[in-house]
Amino acid sequence: MGVYAGDMIANLTTLPPVPALGAGVSVRRLYPGDTDKLLDFIRNNFDEVWVNEARYAAAQNPPACFVAVENGTLLGFACYDATAKGFFGPTGVTEAARGKGVGKALLIRTMEAMREAGYGYAVIGWTDVDDFYRKAVGAEYIPGGTPENSVYSRMISR
């Protein structure tokens, strides 16, 4: 974990390929009928605020959310255009699936979808996982992109 919590930016024209995952593991766009399963997964493993953001991403057409699945079991998720247009996240991977490339595959596949939608850059909101995003997609912090100076300042409470 880094020491700075703020927004980062990634260039979508220079994305690396999506890494290959183990047998039986796939990353795919959320199927709308699985939205409740995804929201329960997030509620049980992460943050309730992320449930609201993922609900919004899942309701878009096409869903602005990807999931990592292994033999019918959710391993992780990644959304975009949920917090604000052009923002990547929220995203999360179960502890058991960390370190296996699942988070990186979700990140890059989701950013590919953002590029396909016409974005040139993606903002990675309110993060302190800077080493992961720097290594995975070459992201850098946005000067002055702290939560109080970002879209997060509009939240009722933080």
PDB file of C-alpha atoms in Angstrom:
ATOM      1  CA  MET A   1       0.000   0.000   0.000  1.00  0.00           C
ATOM      2  CA  GLY A   2       1.112   3.512  -0.733  1.00  0.00           C
ATOM      3  CA  VAL A   3       1.005   6.401   1.667  1.00  0.00           C
ATOM      4  CA  TYR A   4      -1.033   8.796  -0.480  1.00  0.00           C
ATOM      5  CA  ALA A   5      -4.766   8.390  -1.025  1.00  0.00           C
ATOM      6  CA  GLY A   6      -5.896  10.153  -4.148  1.00  0.00           C
ATOM      7  CA  ASP A   7      -6.846   9.846  -7.783  1.00  0.00           C
ATOM      8  CA  MET A   8      -4.507   8.320 -10.354  1.00  0.00           C
ATOM      9  CA  ILE A   9      -4.683   8.491 -14.146  1.00  0.00           C
ATOM     10  CA  ALA A  10      -3.883   5.829 -16.743  1.00  0.00           C
ATOM     11  CA  ASN A  11      -3.408   6.207 -20.485  1.00  0.00           C
ATOM     12  CA  LEU A  12      -5.785   3.804 -22.241  1.00  0.00           C
ATOM     13  CA  THR A  13      -3.838   3.827 -25.509  1.00  0.00           C
ATOM     14  CA  THR A  14      -0.864   2.031 -23.938  1.00  0.00           C
ATOM     15  CA  LEU A  15      -2.567  -0.855 -22.119  1.00  0.00           C
ATOM     16  CA  PRO A  16      -0.741  -4.184 -21.902  1.00  0.00           C
ATOM     17  CA  PRO A  17      -2.569  -7.351 -22.954  1.00  0.00           C
ATOM     18  CA  VAL A  18      -4.961  -8.993 -20.491  1.00  0.00           C
ATOM     19  CA  PRO A  19      -2.944 -11.676 -18.672  1.00  0.00           C
ATOM     20  CA  ALA A  20      -3.901 -15.310 -19.081  1.00  0.00           C
ATOM     21  CA  LEU A  21      -5.541 -16.839 -16.027  1.00  0.00           C
ATOM     22  CA  GLY A  22      -5.666 -20.400 -14.740  1.00  0.00           C
ATOM     23  CA  ALA A  23      -7.897 -23.082 -16.197  1.00  0.00           C
ATOM     24  CA  GLY A  24     -11.549 -22.486 -15.413  1.00  0.00           C
ATOM     25  CA  VAL A  25     -11.052 -18.764 -14.626  1.00  0.00           C
ATOM     26  CA  SER A  26     -12.603 -16.176 -16.914  1.00  0.00           C
ATOM     27  CA  VAL A  27     -13.123 -12.429 -16.937  1.00  0.00           C
ATOM     28  CA  ARG A  28     -16.319 -11.282 -18.608  1.00  0.00           C
ATOM     29  CA  ARG A  29     -18.823  -8.487 -18.668  1.00  0.00           C
ATOM     30  CA  LEU A  30     -21.478  -8.849 -15.979  1.00  0.00           C
ATOM     31  CA  TYR A  31     -24.622 -10.604 -17.168  1.00  0.00           C
ATOM     32  CA  PRO A  32     -27.549  -8.418 -15.972  1.00  0.00           C
ATOM     33  CA  GLY A  33     -29.313 -11.415 -14.414  1.00  0.00           C
ATOM     34  CA  ASP A  34     -26.326 -11.908 -12.103  1.00  0.00           C
ATOM     35  CA  THR A  35     -26.493  -8.399 -10.618  1.00  0.00           C
ATOM     36  CA  ASP A  36     -27.945  -9.540  -7.278  1.00  0.00           C
ATOM     37  CA  LYS A  37     -25.200 -12.192  -6.947  1.00  0.00           C
ATOM     38  CA  LEU A  38     -22.568  -9.541  -7.598  1.00  0.00           C
ATOM     39  CA  LEU A  39     -24.078  -7.094  -5.108  1.00  0.00           C
ATOM     40  CA  ASP A  40     -24.250  -9.800  -2.417  1.00  0.00           C
ATOM     41  CA  PHE A  41     -20.624 -10.708  -3.173  1.00  0.00           C
ATOM     42  CA  ILE A  42     -19.534  -7.097  -2.732  1.00  0.00           C
ATOM     43  CA  ARG A  43     -21.627  -6.640   0.426  1.00  0.00           C
ATOM     44  CA  ASN A  44     -20.110  -9.786   1.978  1.00  0.00           C
ATOM     45  CA  ASN A  45     -16.489  -9.109   0.993  1.00  0.00           C
ATOM     46  CA  PHE A  46     -15.967  -5.365   0.640  1.00  0.00           C
ATOM     47  CA  ASP A  47     -17.702  -2.050   1.343  1.00  0.00           C
ATOM     48  CA  GLU A  48     -21.396  -1.135   1.319  1.00  0.00           C
ATOM     49  CA  VAL A  49     -20.610   2.070  -0.606  1.00  0.00           C
ATOM     50  CA  TRP A  50     -19.243  -0.125  -3.380  1.00  0.00           C
ATOM     51  CA  VAL A  51     -22.590  -1.935  -3.543  1.00  0.00           C
ATOM     52  CA  ASN A  52     -24.295   1.302  -4.562  1.00  0.00           C
ATOM     53  CA  GLU A  53     -21.657   2.134  -7.149  1.00  0.00           C
ATOM     54  CA  ALA A  54     -21.710  -1.384  -8.614  1.00  0.00           C
ATOM     55  CA  ARG A  55     -25.513  -1.302  -8.781  1.00  0.00           C
ATOM     56  CA  TYR A  56     -25.274   1.863 -10.862  1.00  0.00           C
ATOM     57  CA  ALA A  57     -22.586   0.354 -13.141  1.00  0.00           C
ATOM     58  CA  ALA A  58     -24.609  -2.849 -13.581  1.00  0.00           C
ATOM     59  CA  ALA A  59     -27.701  -0.876 -14.633  1.00  0.00           C
ATOM     60  CA  GLN A  60     -25.925   0.737 -17.584  1.00  0.00           C
ATOM     61  CA  ASN A  61     -26.294  -0.612 -21.113  1.00  0.00           C
ATOM     62  CA  PRO A  62     -24.062  -2.491 -21.590  1.00  0.00           C
ATOM     63  CA  PRO A  63     -23.231  -3.150 -17.950  1.00  0.00           C
ATOM     64  CA  ALA A  64     -20.127  -1.170 -16.982  1.00  0.00           C
ATOM     65  CA  CYS A  65     -18.913  -3.987 -14.783  1.00  0.00           C
ATOM     66  CA  PHE A  66     -16.743  -7.058 -15.297  1.00  0.00           C
ATOM     67  CA  VAL A  67     -16.476 -10.152 -13.116  1.00  0.00           C
ATOM     68  CA  ALA A  68     -13.842 -12.827 -12.629  1.00  0.00           C
ATOM     69  CA  VAL A  69     -15.381 -16.266 -12.233  1.00  0.00           C
ATOM     70  CA  GLU A  70     -13.910 -19.687 -11.528  1.00  0.00           C
ATOM     71  CA  ASN A  71     -16.195 -22.636 -12.130  1.00  0.00           C
ATOM     72  CA  GLY A  72     -19.266 -20.571 -11.258  1.00  0.00           C
ATOM     73  CA  THR A  73     -17.749 -18.845  -8.208  1.00  0.00           C
ATOM     74  CA  LEU A  74     -17.115 -15.098  -8.146  1.00  0.00           C
ATOM     75  CA  LEU A  75     -13.481 -14.183  -7.492  1.00  0.00           C
ATOM     76  CA  GLY A  76     -13.653 -10.455  -8.116  1.00  0.00           C
ATOM     77  CA  PHE A  77     -15.192  -7.549  -9.972  1.00  0.00           C
ATOM     78  CA  ALA A  78     -14.298  -4.233 -11.571  1.00  0.00           C
ATOM     79  CA  CYS A  79     -16.598  -1.384 -12.612  1.00  0.00           C
ATOM     80  CA  TYR A  80     -16.261   1.859 -14.516  1.00  0.00           C
ATOM     81  CA  ASP A  81     -18.399   4.970 -14.961  1.00  0.00           C
ATOM     82  CA  ALA A  82     -19.874   4.253 -11.528  1.00  0.00           C
ATOM     83  CA  THR A  83     -18.324   6.983  -9.384  1.00  0.00           C
ATOM     84  CA  ALA A  84     -18.142   9.432 -12.288  1.00  0.00           C
ATOM     85  CA  LYS A  85     -17.726   9.283 -16.075  1.00  0.00           C
ATOM     86  CA  GLY A  86     -14.225   8.138 -16.939  1.00  0.00           C
ATOM     87  CA  PHE A  87     -13.525   6.657 -13.503  1.00  0.00           C
ATOM     88  CA  PHE A  88     -12.332   3.083 -13.001  1.00  0.00           C
ATOM     89  CA  GLY A  89     -13.674   1.355  -9.899  1.00  0.00           C
ATOM     90  CA  PRO A  90     -14.799   0.165  -7.547  1.00  0.00           C
ATOM     91  CA  THR A  91     -12.898  -3.079  -7.856  1.00  0.00           C
ATOM     92  CA  GLY A  92     -12.117  -5.963  -5.536  1.00  0.00           C
ATOM     93  CA  VAL A  93     -10.745  -9.506  -5.526  1.00  0.00           C
ATOM     94  CA  THR A  94     -11.197 -12.084  -2.779  1.00  0.00           C
ATOM     95  CA  GLU A  95      -8.182 -12.668  -0.569  1.00  0.00           C
ATOM     96  CA  ALA A  96      -7.901 -16.240  -1.849  1.00  0.00           C
ATOM     97  CA  ALA A  97      -7.634 -15.034  -5.469  1.00  0.00           C
ATOM     98  CA  ARG A  98      -5.081 -12.274  -4.847  1.00  0.00           C
ATOM     99  CA  GLY A  99      -1.618 -12.664  -6.313  1.00  0.00           C
ATOM    100  CA  LYS A 100      -2.897 -14.830  -9.180  1.00  0.00           C
ATOM    101  CA  GLY A 101      -3.361 -12.116 -11.813  1.00  0.00           C
ATOM    102  CA  VAL A 102      -7.123 -11.834 -11.331  1.00  0.00           C
ATOM    103  CA  GLY A 103      -7.063  -8.176 -10.275  1.00  0.00           C
ATOM    104  CA  LYS A 104      -4.737  -7.240 -13.126  1.00  0.00           C
ATOM    105  CA  ALA A 105      -6.913  -9.089 -15.663  1.00  0.00           C
ATOM    106  CA  LEU A 106     -10.035  -7.315 -14.366  1.00  0.00           C
ATOM    107  CA  LEU A 107      -8.273  -3.943 -14.439  1.00  0.00           C
ATOM    108  CA  ILE A 108      -6.978  -4.264 -17.984  1.00  0.00           C
ATOM    109  CA  ARG A 109     -10.164  -5.797 -19.427  1.00  0.00           C
ATOM    110  CA  THR A 110     -12.262  -3.052 -17.824  1.00  0.00           C
ATOM    111  CA  MET A 111      -9.917  -0.372 -19.132  1.00  0.00           C
ATOM    112  CA  GLU A 112     -10.116  -1.948 -22.598  1.00  0.00           C
ATOM    113  CA  ALA A 113     -13.896  -1.505 -22.409  1.00  0.00           C
ATOM    114  CA  MET A 114     -13.395   2.131 -21.421  1.00  0.00           C
ATOM    115  CA  ARG A 115     -11.105   2.605 -24.434  1.00  0.00           C
ATOM    116  CA  GLU A 116     -13.696   0.907 -26.673  1.00  0.00           C
ATOM    117  CA  ALA A 117     -16.290   3.373 -25.304  1.00  0.00           C
ATOM    118  CA  GLY A 118     -14.132   6.277 -26.503  1.00  0.00           C
ATOM    119  CA  TYR A 119     -12.134   7.247 -23.418  1.00  0.00           C
ATOM    120  CA  GLY A 120      -8.472   8.158 -23.842  1.00  0.00           C
ATOM    121  CA  TYR A 121      -7.648   8.069 -20.138  1.00  0.00           C
ATOM    122  CA  ALA A 122      -9.094   6.481 -17.026  1.00  0.00           C
ATOM    123  CA  VAL A 123      -9.106   7.992 -13.561  1.00  0.00           C
ATOM    124  CA  ILE A 124      -8.515   5.463 -10.802  1.00  0.00           C
ATOM    125  CA  GLY A 125     -10.353   7.049  -7.927  1.00  0.00           C
ATOM    126  CA  TRP A 126      -9.263   7.460  -4.307  1.00  0.00           C
ATOM    127  CA  THR A 127      -6.569   4.807  -4.173  1.00  0.00           C
ATOM    128  CA  ASP A 128      -3.461   4.159  -2.169  1.00  0.00           C
ATOM    129  CA  VAL A 129      -2.578   0.946  -4.000  1.00  0.00           C
ATOM    130  CA  ASP A 130      -0.206   2.918  -6.189  1.00  0.00           C
ATOM    131  CA  ASP A 131       2.402   0.200  -6.827  1.00  0.00           C
ATOM    132  CA  PHE A 132      -0.217  -2.132  -8.294  1.00  0.00           C
ATOM    133  CA  TYR A 133      -1.630   0.461 -10.694  1.00  0.00           C
ATOM    134  CA  ARG A 134       1.818   1.803 -11.648  1.00  0.00           C
ATOM    135  CA  LYS A 135       3.093  -1.669 -12.519  1.00  0.00           C
ATOM    136  CA  ALA A 136      -0.096  -2.888 -14.183  1.00  0.00           C
ATOM    137  CA  VAL A 137      -1.012   0.099 -16.395  1.00  0.00           C
ATOM    138  CA  GLY A 138       1.570   2.838 -15.806  1.00  0.00           C
ATOM    139  CA  ALA A 139      -0.815   4.980 -13.750  1.00  0.00           C
ATOM    140  CA  GLU A 140       0.392   8.065 -11.879  1.00  0.00           C
ATOM    141  CA  TYR A 141      -1.167  10.255  -9.210  1.00  0.00           C
ATOM    142  CA  ILE A 142      -3.022  13.352 -10.387  1.00  0.00           C
ATOM    143  CA  PRO A 143      -1.580  16.463  -8.709  1.00  0.00           C
ATOM    144  CA  GLY A 144      -4.178  17.773  -6.259  1.00  0.00           C
ATOM    145  CA  GLY A 145      -6.373  14.691  -6.800  1.00  0.00           C
ATOM    146  CA  THR A 146      -7.083  14.136  -3.125  1.00  0.00           C
ATOM    147  CA  PRO A 147     -10.604  13.078  -2.104  1.00  0.00           C
ATOM    148  CA  GLU A 148     -11.511  16.568  -0.873  1.00  0.00           C
ATOM    149  CA  ASN A 149     -10.580  17.939  -4.335  1.00  0.00           C
ATOM    150  CA  SER A 150     -12.181  15.150  -6.340  1.00  0.00           C
ATOM    151  CA  VAL A 151     -15.683  13.943  -7.167  1.00  0.00           C
ATOM    152  CA  TYR A 152     -15.681  12.338  -3.710  1.00  0.00           C
ATOM    153  CA  SER A 153     -16.128  15.759  -2.132  1.00  0.00           C
ATOM    154  CA  ARG A 154     -19.786  15.482  -3.215  1.00  0.00           C
ATOM    155  CA  MET A 155     -20.439  12.516  -0.921  1.00  0.00           C
ATOM    156  CA  ILE A 156     -22.758  13.120   2.038  1.00  0.00           C
ATOM    157  CA  SER A 157     -20.146  11.544   4.305  1.00  0.00           C
ATOM    158  CA  ARG A 158     -16.785   9.837   3.866  1.00  0.00           C
TER     159      ARG A 158
END
